[in-house]
Amino acid sequence: MIELLVVIAIIAILAAMLLPALSKAKAKAQGIKCMSNLRQLQLGWIMYSQDNNDRLMPTVGQGALQVSLLPNPYTDPGNPENQWVYGDMVQPSAAKNSDLVKLGLMFSYAPNIELFKCPADPRTQYWYPQNAPSGPPSNRSMSMNGYMNPIKDAIMTSTAPLNSAYKMFRKQSDLGVIGPVNCWVMVDENPYSINDGWFCQDPDPAKTTWIDKPASYHGNGCGFSFADGHCELKHWRDSALIGYKLAVGQAQSNPTSANLDDLHWIAERTSVKP
């Protein structure tokens, strides 16, 4: 009996020593998978431009063109308001509907639903401020830089909250003013922040608050893809950003940045003045 207890104790000690290493290995594997997902989506974004006379894949935020229920004529092939992805993730009907992802322009270039959600996303149920504390499983955590060809026409008459004083990139050639290597395209967004397919942040360096919030579950960081095709894992230091989440009954908020370095980092890589 004593020998058995000694063996059990040794196993327990070994397990305690191994678990942190296994946890770190899992986190590292998730980070690698997330970066791989972003890279494949980014390649799809580049191929779309090659097939469409240099035109960037269109994006849209909240407004008349937001599609959360099907059928909808805006998702018809060839419609001039077609966009990179459909579905508002705060709407239960959209968050669980994979067809809204498949009908987006991106899916034909990256035909795998798993590419649109980071494996490290800690929430299998998303928060819906207007409903219950949790909703149906979501199929997307990736969002696109709102300054990448935002739709503005007779239906979508505004690009708010984008800052109209900054460049709206319409073609690959437009990126020359900032350099494709310096301009991010897609990001893994905070699960308490994600809604439409846009990620909005004001490029104005005088701003001190976040609009949308990037994720922070890869060692307090998240992945970004850039217009030249490369991807980066960015680690944050801003406590307001790292700790951002919603309590029961709380609506989304725009926290003031405690560390402007992070806010400036994403702002200067989002857009520039023409």
Tab-separated table of C-alpha atoms in Angstrom:
chain	number	residue	atom	x	y	z
A	1	MET	CA	0.000	0.000	0.000
A	2	ILE	CA	2.813	2.397	0.877
A	3	GLU	CA	4.575	1.641	-2.408
A	4	LEU	CA	1.310	2.232	-4.292
A	5	LEU	CA	0.819	5.584	-2.587
A	6	VAL	CA	4.396	6.558	-3.435
A	7	VAL	CA	3.810	5.689	-7.095
A	8	ILE	CA	0.552	7.711	-7.134
A	9	ALA	CA	2.340	10.656	-5.540
A	10	ILE	CA	5.121	10.507	-8.137
A	11	ILE	CA	2.565	10.380	-10.965
A	12	ALA	CA	0.764	13.383	-9.475
A	13	ILE	CA	4.022	15.336	-9.266
A	14	LEU	CA	4.934	14.467	-12.845
A	15	ALA	CA	1.455	15.464	-14.037
A	16	ALA	CA	1.738	18.808	-12.233
A	17	MET	CA	5.086	19.381	-13.930
A	18	LEU	CA	3.816	18.420	-17.386
A	19	LEU	CA	0.465	20.232	-17.441
A	20	PRO	CA	1.926	23.760	-17.779
A	21	ALA	CA	4.128	22.566	-20.630
A	22	LEU	CA	1.148	20.921	-22.344
A	23	SER	CA	-0.904	24.076	-21.862
A	24	LYS	CA	1.839	26.187	-23.439
A	25	ALA	CA	2.141	23.733	-26.311
A	26	LYS	CA	-1.599	23.912	-26.934
A	27	ALA	CA	-1.554	27.718	-26.880
A	28	LYS	CA	1.386	27.762	-29.297
A	29	ALA	CA	-0.381	25.342	-31.634
A	30	GLN	CA	-3.498	27.521	-31.588
A	31	GLY	CA	-1.413	30.579	-32.423
A	32	ILE	CA	0.193	28.768	-35.358
A	33	LYS	CA	-3.222	27.635	-36.612
A	34	CYS	CA	-4.647	31.156	-36.300
A	35	MET	CA	-1.768	32.602	-38.313
A	36	SER	CA	-2.240	29.885	-40.932
A	37	ASN	CA	-5.955	30.747	-41.187
A	38	LEU	CA	-5.174	34.431	-41.629
A	39	ARG	CA	-2.514	33.692	-44.244
A	40	GLN	CA	-4.941	31.640	-46.336
A	41	LEU	CA	-7.616	34.321	-46.101
A	42	GLN	CA	-5.047	36.938	-47.054
A	43	LEU	CA	-4.007	34.974	-50.129
A	44	GLY	CA	-7.682	34.771	-51.100
A	45	TRP	CA	-7.948	38.547	-50.721
A	46	ILE	CA	-4.973	39.045	-53.054
A	47	MET	CA	-6.294	36.563	-55.634
A	48	TYR	CA	-9.632	38.390	-55.733
A	49	SER	CA	-7.844	41.579	-56.817
A	50	GLN	CA	-5.935	39.668	-59.473
A	51	ASP	CA	-9.240	38.396	-60.882
A	52	ASN	CA	-11.000	41.781	-60.691
A	53	ASN	CA	-8.761	44.346	-62.373
A	54	ASP	CA	-6.894	45.347	-59.202
A	55	ARG	CA	-10.132	46.049	-57.275
A	56	LEU	CA	-10.092	45.246	-53.565
A	57	MET	CA	-12.645	42.922	-52.053
A	58	PRO	CA	-15.568	45.144	-50.906
A	59	THR	CA	-16.452	45.531	-47.227
A	60	VAL	CA	-19.464	46.898	-45.383
A	61	GLY	CA	-20.348	47.707	-41.786
A	62	GLN	CA	-23.653	48.221	-40.033
A	63	GLY	CA	-26.430	49.644	-42.181
A	64	ALA	CA	-28.766	48.856	-45.039
A	65	LEU	CA	-26.481	46.237	-46.618
A	66	GLN	CA	-25.970	44.185	-43.473
A	67	VAL	CA	-27.406	40.713	-44.099
A	68	SER	CA	-28.310	38.482	-41.164
A	69	LEU	CA	-31.235	36.526	-42.614
A	70	LEU	CA	-31.527	34.501	-45.818
A	71	PRO	CA	-32.696	34.600	-48.536
A	72	ASN	CA	-31.577	38.127	-49.391
A	73	PRO	CA	-31.016	39.601	-52.869
A	74	TYR	CA	-27.797	41.300	-51.718
A	75	THR	CA	-26.114	37.900	-51.617
A	76	ASP	CA	-27.015	37.067	-55.242
A	77	PRO	CA	-23.952	36.482	-57.458
A	78	GLY	CA	-23.053	39.552	-59.492
A	79	ASN	CA	-24.855	41.978	-57.218
A	80	PRO	CA	-22.811	45.238	-57.087
A	81	GLU	CA	-23.148	45.274	-53.293
A	82	ASN	CA	-21.579	41.825	-52.822
A	83	GLN	CA	-19.114	41.922	-49.903
A	84	TRP	CA	-16.319	39.840	-48.428
A	85	VAL	CA	-18.504	38.183	-45.772
A	86	TYR	CA	-22.079	38.462	-44.515
A	87	GLY	CA	-23.569	38.208	-41.054
A	88	ASP	CA	-23.721	40.318	-37.885
A	89	MET	CA	-22.265	38.231	-35.062
A	90	VAL	CA	-24.496	39.837	-32.440
A	91	GLN	CA	-27.548	38.428	-34.222
A	92	PRO	CA	-28.199	34.792	-33.229
A	93	SER	CA	-29.637	33.983	-36.663
A	94	ALA	CA	-26.417	35.181	-38.310
A	95	ALA	CA	-23.823	33.968	-35.804
A	96	LYS	CA	-24.698	30.319	-36.368
A	97	ASN	CA	-25.494	30.483	-40.094
A	98	SER	CA	-22.500	29.236	-42.063
A	99	ASP	CA	-24.267	30.032	-45.336
A	100	LEU	CA	-23.698	33.741	-44.655
A	101	VAL	CA	-19.958	33.082	-44.684
A	102	LYS	CA	-20.159	30.824	-47.731
A	103	LEU	CA	-22.094	33.435	-49.739
A	104	GLY	CA	-19.422	36.086	-49.166
A	105	LEU	CA	-16.866	36.908	-51.842
A	106	MET	CA	-14.009	35.472	-49.788
A	107	PHE	CA	-15.318	31.924	-49.534
A	108	SER	CA	-14.732	30.984	-53.172
A	109	TYR	CA	-11.050	31.893	-52.652
A	110	ALA	CA	-10.764	30.287	-49.205
A	111	PRO	CA	-13.409	27.527	-49.229
A	112	ASN	CA	-13.114	26.302	-45.660
A	113	ILE	CA	-15.454	27.572	-42.943
A	114	GLU	CA	-12.836	26.852	-40.257
A	115	LEU	CA	-10.522	29.531	-41.686
A	116	PHE	CA	-12.885	32.264	-40.504
A	117	LYS	CA	-12.611	31.492	-36.782
A	118	CYS	CA	-9.533	31.321	-34.562
A	119	PRO	CA	-9.171	28.010	-32.655
A	120	ALA	CA	-8.091	29.948	-29.550
A	121	ASP	CA	-11.343	31.882	-29.352
A	122	PRO	CA	-12.258	31.187	-25.697
A	123	ARG	CA	-16.002	31.456	-26.201
A	124	THR	CA	-18.077	28.888	-28.003
A	125	GLN	CA	-21.088	31.014	-27.131
A	126	TYR	CA	-21.162	34.688	-28.050
A	127	TRP	CA	-22.607	37.504	-26.007
A	128	TYR	CA	-25.810	39.172	-27.127
A	129	PRO	CA	-26.523	42.289	-25.032
A	130	GLN	CA	-30.147	42.347	-26.149
A	131	ASN	CA	-30.800	38.697	-25.336
A	132	ALA	CA	-29.458	36.039	-22.975
A	133	PRO	CA	-25.909	35.913	-21.520
A	134	SER	CA	-24.937	33.524	-24.315
A	135	GLY	CA	-26.076	32.799	-27.823
A	136	PRO	CA	-25.565	30.105	-30.443
A	137	PRO	CA	-22.089	29.033	-31.500
A	138	SER	CA	-20.484	31.600	-33.785
A	139	ASN	CA	-18.708	30.706	-37.003
A	140	ARG	CA	-16.466	33.773	-37.388
A	141	SER	CA	-13.858	35.685	-35.390
A	142	MET	CA	-12.047	37.326	-38.335
A	143	SER	CA	-12.816	40.888	-39.427
A	144	MET	CA	-11.442	43.113	-42.187
A	145	ASN	CA	-9.973	46.610	-42.074
A	146	GLY	CA	-12.949	48.891	-42.787
A	147	TYR	CA	-10.810	51.169	-44.954
A	148	MET	CA	-10.410	48.356	-47.501
A	149	ASN	CA	-12.920	49.279	-50.212
A	150	PRO	CA	-15.937	50.149	-48.025
A	151	ILE	CA	-19.149	50.182	-50.047
A	152	LYS	CA	-20.721	53.612	-50.407
A	153	ASP	CA	-23.546	54.027	-52.905
A	154	ALA	CA	-27.249	54.850	-53.104
A	155	ILE	CA	-28.032	52.073	-50.609
A	156	MET	CA	-25.067	52.348	-48.255
A	157	THR	CA	-24.850	56.128	-48.054
A	158	SER	CA	-22.353	56.416	-45.199
A	159	THR	CA	-19.050	54.823	-44.177
A	160	ALA	CA	-19.356	55.927	-40.527
A	161	PRO	CA	-17.620	55.382	-38.127
A	162	LEU	CA	-14.703	55.417	-40.585
A	163	ASN	CA	-12.851	58.747	-40.638
A	164	SER	CA	-13.519	60.331	-44.044
A	165	ALA	CA	-10.324	62.398	-43.752
A	166	TYR	CA	-8.324	59.198	-44.296
A	167	LYS	CA	-7.754	57.133	-47.417
A	168	MET	CA	-10.374	54.572	-48.432
A	169	PHE	CA	-8.417	52.011	-50.445
A	170	ARG	CA	-10.280	50.896	-53.583
A	171	LYS	CA	-7.548	49.202	-55.628
A	172	GLN	CA	-4.250	47.514	-54.914
A	173	SER	CA	-2.517	50.496	-56.523
A	174	ASP	CA	-4.081	52.794	-53.877
A	175	LEU	CA	-1.981	51.039	-51.218
A	176	GLY	CA	1.154	52.660	-52.606
A	177	VAL	CA	0.578	55.692	-50.363
A	178	ILE	CA	1.166	53.578	-47.254
A	179	GLY	CA	2.927	50.504	-48.655
A	180	PRO	CA	1.237	47.052	-48.661
A	181	VAL	CA	3.741	45.786	-46.087
A	182	ASN	CA	2.612	48.520	-43.684
A	183	CYS	CA	-1.177	48.133	-44.015
A	184	TRP	CA	-3.118	45.392	-42.261
A	185	VAL	CA	-6.119	43.738	-43.889
A	186	MET	CA	-7.575	41.137	-41.508
A	187	VAL	CA	-7.541	40.684	-37.759
A	188	ASP	CA	-8.755	38.225	-35.168
A	189	GLU	CA	-11.325	40.345	-33.322
A	190	ASN	CA	-12.267	40.285	-29.628
A	191	PRO	CA	-15.308	37.975	-29.168
A	192	TYR	CA	-17.074	40.684	-27.123
A	193	SER	CA	-16.507	43.254	-29.871
A	194	ILE	CA	-17.146	41.459	-33.151
A	195	ASN	CA	-20.343	42.217	-35.036
A	196	ASP	CA	-20.192	42.986	-38.785
A	197	GLY	CA	-17.327	42.178	-41.158
A	198	TRP	CA	-15.617	45.532	-40.548
A	199	PHE	CA	-12.973	46.277	-37.968
A	200	CYS	CA	-13.056	50.015	-37.324
A	201	GLN	CA	-10.363	52.096	-35.685
A	202	ASP	CA	-9.800	55.804	-36.237
A	203	PRO	CA	-6.305	56.331	-37.742
A	204	ASP	CA	-6.163	59.806	-36.174
A	205	PRO	CA	-3.212	59.711	-33.709
A	206	ALA	CA	-5.066	62.138	-31.437
A	207	LYS	CA	-7.711	59.509	-30.598
A	208	THR	CA	-7.466	57.759	-27.220
A	209	THR	CA	-10.336	55.252	-27.411
A	210	TRP	CA	-10.864	51.968	-29.193
A	211	ILE	CA	-13.857	51.480	-31.484
A	212	ASP	CA	-13.639	47.774	-32.318
A	213	LYS	CA	-11.267	45.701	-30.208
A	214	PRO	CA	-8.731	43.100	-31.395
A	215	ALA	CA	-8.489	39.765	-29.588
A	216	SER	CA	-5.914	39.141	-26.867
A	217	TYR	CA	-5.873	35.382	-26.308
A	218	HIS	CA	-2.504	34.607	-27.912
A	219	GLY	CA	-0.301	35.642	-25.004
A	220	ASN	CA	-2.248	38.916	-24.707
A	221	GLY	CA	-2.087	39.320	-28.462
A	222	CYS	CA	-3.713	38.418	-31.766
A	223	GLY	CA	-2.939	37.855	-35.421
A	224	PHE	CA	-2.955	40.372	-38.278
A	225	SER	CA	-2.583	39.821	-42.006
A	226	PHE	CA	-1.062	42.514	-44.217
A	227	ALA	CA	-1.696	43.602	-47.797
A	228	ASP	CA	1.632	42.231	-49.032
A	229	GLY	CA	0.636	38.737	-47.822
A	230	HIS	CA	2.618	38.421	-44.573
A	231	CYS	CA	1.094	37.888	-41.128
A	232	GLU	CA	2.145	39.068	-37.668
A	233	LEU	CA	1.281	38.128	-34.110
A	234	LYS	CA	0.940	41.383	-32.165
A	235	HIS	CA	1.211	41.333	-28.358
A	236	TRP	CA	-0.656	44.092	-26.502
A	237	ARG	CA	0.328	46.032	-23.373
A	238	ASP	CA	-2.838	48.115	-23.012
A	239	SER	CA	-4.659	46.799	-19.918
A	240	ALA	CA	-7.965	48.315	-21.080
A	241	LEU	CA	-7.736	46.311	-24.290
A	242	ILE	CA	-6.436	43.054	-22.797
A	243	GLY	CA	-9.146	43.041	-20.137
A	244	TYR	CA	-12.019	44.052	-22.391
A	245	LYS	CA	-15.133	41.946	-21.974
A	246	LEU	CA	-18.809	42.406	-21.228
A	247	ALA	CA	-20.689	41.705	-18.053
A	248	VAL	CA	-24.271	40.451	-18.073
A	249	GLY	CA	-26.539	43.233	-19.280
A	250	GLN	CA	-23.657	45.454	-20.419
A	251	ALA	CA	-23.616	46.947	-23.914
A	252	GLN	CA	-20.448	47.317	-25.947
A	253	SER	CA	-18.218	50.182	-24.861
A	254	ASN	CA	-15.182	52.026	-26.216
A	255	PRO	CA	-12.538	51.884	-23.473
A	256	THR	CA	-10.014	54.683	-23.150
A	257	SER	CA	-6.569	53.347	-23.892
A	258	ALA	CA	-4.264	53.075	-20.887
A	259	ASN	CA	-1.306	52.566	-23.207
A	260	LEU	CA	-1.438	54.680	-26.363
A	261	ASP	CA	1.409	52.694	-27.947
A	262	ASP	CA	-1.028	49.907	-28.853
A	263	LEU	CA	-3.646	52.310	-30.193
A	264	HIS	CA	-1.043	54.156	-32.248
A	265	TRP	CA	0.391	50.887	-33.567
A	266	ILE	CA	-2.885	49.824	-35.160
A	267	ALA	CA	-3.878	53.384	-36.163
A	268	GLU	CA	-0.765	54.033	-38.225
A	269	ARG	CA	-1.225	50.683	-40.022
A	270	THR	CA	-4.918	51.199	-40.777
A	271	SER	CA	-4.866	54.128	-43.223
A	272	VAL	CA	-3.200	57.455	-43.992
A	273	LYS	CA	-4.385	60.885	-45.103
A	274	PRO	CA	-4.516	61.191	-48.918
